[in-house]
Amino acid sequence: MTVAIRQTSETFTPRQQAVLTAALDLLVEAGDGLTMTAVARRASCSKETLYKWFGDRDGLLTATVQWQAAKVRVPLVDRRSLDPDSLRASIYQFARDLLATISGATSVALNRLAISHATEDNGLGAIVLDNGRFTMGKRLKPLLEAGRDARMLRFDNSETAFRTFFGLVLRDVQVRLLLGDKLALSLKEIEADAERATDQFLTLYGVPANKPDRAQR
Amino acid sequence: MTVAIRQTSETFTPRQQAVLTAALDLLVEAGDGLTMTAVARRASCSKETLYKWFGDRDGLLTATVQWQAAKVRVPLVDRRSLDPDSLRASIYQFARDLLATISGATSVALNRLAISHATEDNGLGAIVLDNGRFTMGKRLKPLLEAGRDARMLRFDNSETAFRTFFGLVLRDVQVRLLLGDKLALSLKEIEADAERATDQFLTLYGVPANKPDRAQR
DNA sequence: ACCGAACCGTACCGTACGGTACGCATCCGG
DNA sequence: CCGGATGCGTACCGTACGGTACGGTTCGGT
């Protein structure tokens, strides 16, 4: 009965990572069917080991979520060489990656899990929020602010601007997927959506450049 | 998205509605604590009655969701007298009601429930989607199309336009609430958000009127 | 060669909860 | 006044699953 819940950037042994991978796979395949016995069998380990390593079921879930969250690659943007085209390209790329990530099976499964276990308090929801939504915001904001400094974007509050960006990119996609709607976005559709969202965002927040017509419907 | 939903607009006796109310209250207070025994106790009825009326647990949940969904008042808009101001007012009102509904405790609890029980297939997610997201779309589209016919809006596809509207209004609010983020939108904030979303939507889809400057940040 | 740690597999326990059975009270038509 | 129906309360059953215990095996260190 060790009470050792360490939160920050936990480092897992390869074997432990294999277990977490098994848990994650199981979670994606059958969300609610994630039972300790199932994980143990899938990972070819004993339940006792699971409890030894992760404390209890919640610890295992937390570790799984944290571990996966750490793997999410949020696009870093370098803010040198910032001209209107590169700004647009960076925003577009960010939108594309964001949409691809969120619409992925792993993200959906993870968010379902966190939402299921969200009766106020609770760490899972907070972890997912921190590593998903809020990390995204932290990553994009510097770009937005660089764009503002360069007089290519106009907004008062980068947080607000990001939230609008978030809405323009994801729209109803995330909640529909969470609710079981089969959407199956192809890469083409994702790219088209990202393009549209980028255009719309620049229409709302961009400073009209020399070439005036960027109006987008 | 459809697949006919059985028992449309089922009619419940007052006693049954009382039971459903109890179930809903219980769901809002303690989402995962919704047990048949708890519902029976809260509603002062016997479990046997629950099973007799609703078949099984899933039937009770389905009935609860359907019943609540039927109560959602989606703003109807009358499309006579459509001038730019009334169009804006109608859109604004719709945005306000949408945001208020979605950010309400009942909606959050219901969506959590449906998402929890969403391993593909499953009726709950479909019911919530149909009565939430899709009904909203069906209600707003006529207004949008009326606006287009009156040359005050411009878009190719009303579905796409609505999805953007949806994103602009809700942004990250719904998913944050679902994940347990305490957001507690005040009426003031809701109205301000609805205003902002309306402005942004009209910036993107509105036909520039005589007074040209509607730019909004 | 030996020892202990780590860990696998499996059997086991306790509990929570979905679902069922039954006894009793109330109400209503004849 | 009576018999059936409806429904409340409670006790009960079966199962699934979280958590624990234990014997057997592998392996690294000495």
Coordinates of C-alpha atoms in Angstrom, one line a residue, chain B residues 61-184:
Chain B
L61 CA -31.7 6.5 -19.2
T62 CA -33.1 6.7 -22.7
A63 CA -36.4 7.8 -21.4
T64 CA -34.8 10.4 -19.2
V65 CA -32.7 11.8 -22.1
Q66 CA -35.6 11.8 -24.5
W67 CA -37.9 13.5 -22.0
Q68 CA -35.5 16.2 -21.1
A69 CA -34.5 16.7 -24.8
A70 CA -38.2 17.2 -25.6
K71 CA -38.3 20.1 -23.1
V72 CA -35.4 22.0 -24.7
R73 CA -36.8 25.2 -26.0
V74 CA -35.1 26.0 -29.2
P75 CA -35.9 29.5 -30.2
L76 CA -38.2 29.7 -33.2
V77 CA -37.6 32.7 -35.3
D78 CA -40.3 34.3 -37.5
R79 CA -38.8 35.3 -40.8
R80 CA -41.2 38.0 -41.7
S81 CA -40.0 41.5 -41.4
L82 CA -36.4 40.6 -42.1
D83 CA -34.2 43.6 -42.1
P84 CA -30.5 43.7 -41.1
D85 CA -31.3 44.6 -37.5
S86 CA -33.9 41.9 -37.0
L87 CA -31.7 39.4 -38.6
R88 CA -28.8 40.3 -36.3
A89 CA -31.2 40.3 -33.3
S90 CA -32.5 36.9 -34.2
I91 CA -29.0 35.4 -34.6
Y92 CA -28.0 37.0 -31.4
Q93 CA -30.9 35.6 -29.5
F94 CA -30.2 32.2 -31.0
A95 CA -26.6 32.3 -29.9
R96 CA -27.5 33.4 -26.5
D97 CA -30.0 30.6 -25.9
L98 CA -27.7 28.0 -27.4
L99 CA -24.8 29.1 -25.1
A100 CA -27.0 29.2 -22.1
T101 CA -28.5 25.8 -22.8
I102 CA -25.2 24.1 -23.4
S103 CA -23.5 25.6 -20.4
G104 CA -26.3 24.6 -18.1
A105 CA -25.8 21.9 -15.6
T106 CA -28.5 19.7 -17.1
S107 CA -26.9 19.8 -20.5
V108 CA -23.5 19.0 -19.2
A109 CA -24.8 16.1 -17.2
L110 CA -26.8 14.7 -20.1
N111 CA -23.9 15.0 -22.5
R112 CA -21.6 13.3 -20.0
L113 CA -23.9 10.5 -19.6
A114 CA -24.3 10.0 -23.4
I115 CA -20.6 10.3 -23.9
S116 CA -19.8 7.7 -21.2
H117 CA -22.1 5.3 -22.8
A118 CA -20.8 5.8 -26.3
T119 CA -18.8 2.9 -27.5
E120 CA -19.9 3.1 -31.1
D121 CA -23.5 2.0 -31.8
N122 CA -25.5 3.1 -28.8
G123 CA -28.7 5.1 -28.8
L124 CA -28.0 7.7 -26.2
G125 CA -25.3 9.6 -28.1
A126 CA -27.6 9.6 -31.2
I127 CA -30.5 10.9 -29.2
V128 CA -28.5 13.7 -27.6
L129 CA -27.0 14.6 -31.0
D130 CA -30.4 14.6 -32.7
N131 CA -32.1 16.6 -30.1
G132 CA -29.2 18.9 -29.4
R133 CA -26.8 19.7 -32.2
F134 CA -29.0 18.7 -35.1
T135 CA -32.2 20.2 -33.9
M136 CA -30.3 23.4 -33.4
G137 CA -29.1 23.3 -36.9
K138 CA -32.6 22.6 -38.3
R139 CA -33.9 25.6 -36.4
L140 CA -31.3 28.1 -37.4
K141 CA -31.0 27.2 -41.0
P142 CA -34.3 28.6 -42.1
L143 CA -33.2 32.0 -40.7
L144 CA -29.9 31.8 -42.4
E145 CA -31.5 30.9 -45.7
A146 CA -34.0 33.7 -45.3
G147 CA -31.1 36.0 -44.7
R148 CA -29.4 34.7 -47.8
D149 CA -32.5 35.1 -49.9
A150 CA -32.8 38.7 -48.7
R151 CA -29.2 39.3 -49.8
M152 CA -28.0 39.9 -46.3
L153 CA -26.0 36.8 -45.9
R154 CA -23.7 34.9 -48.3
F155 CA -22.8 31.3 -48.1
D156 CA -22.9 28.2 -50.3
N157 CA -24.0 25.7 -47.7
S158 CA -26.3 26.4 -44.8
E159 CA -25.0 23.4 -43.0
T160 CA -21.4 24.6 -43.2
A161 CA -22.5 28.1 -42.2
F162 CA -24.3 26.7 -39.1
R163 CA -21.3 24.6 -38.1
T164 CA -19.1 27.7 -38.1
F165 CA -21.8 29.5 -36.1
F166 CA -21.7 26.7 -33.7
G167 CA -18.0 26.9 -33.3
L168 CA -18.0 30.7 -32.9
V169 CA -20.6 30.5 -30.1
L170 CA -19.4 27.6 -28.1
R171 CA -15.7 27.6 -28.8
D172 CA -14.0 25.6 -26.1
V173 CA -16.8 26.1 -23.6
Q174 CA -18.6 22.8 -23.9
V175 CA -15.6 20.5 -23.8
R176 CA -14.1 22.4 -20.9
L177 CA -17.3 22.0 -18.9
L178 CA -17.5 18.4 -19.8
L179 CA -14.0 17.9 -18.6
G180 CA -14.9 19.4 -15.2
D181 CA -13.5 22.9 -15.7
K182 CA -15.3 25.3 -13.5
L183 CA -16.4 28.0 -15.8
A184 CA -19.7 29.3 -14.3

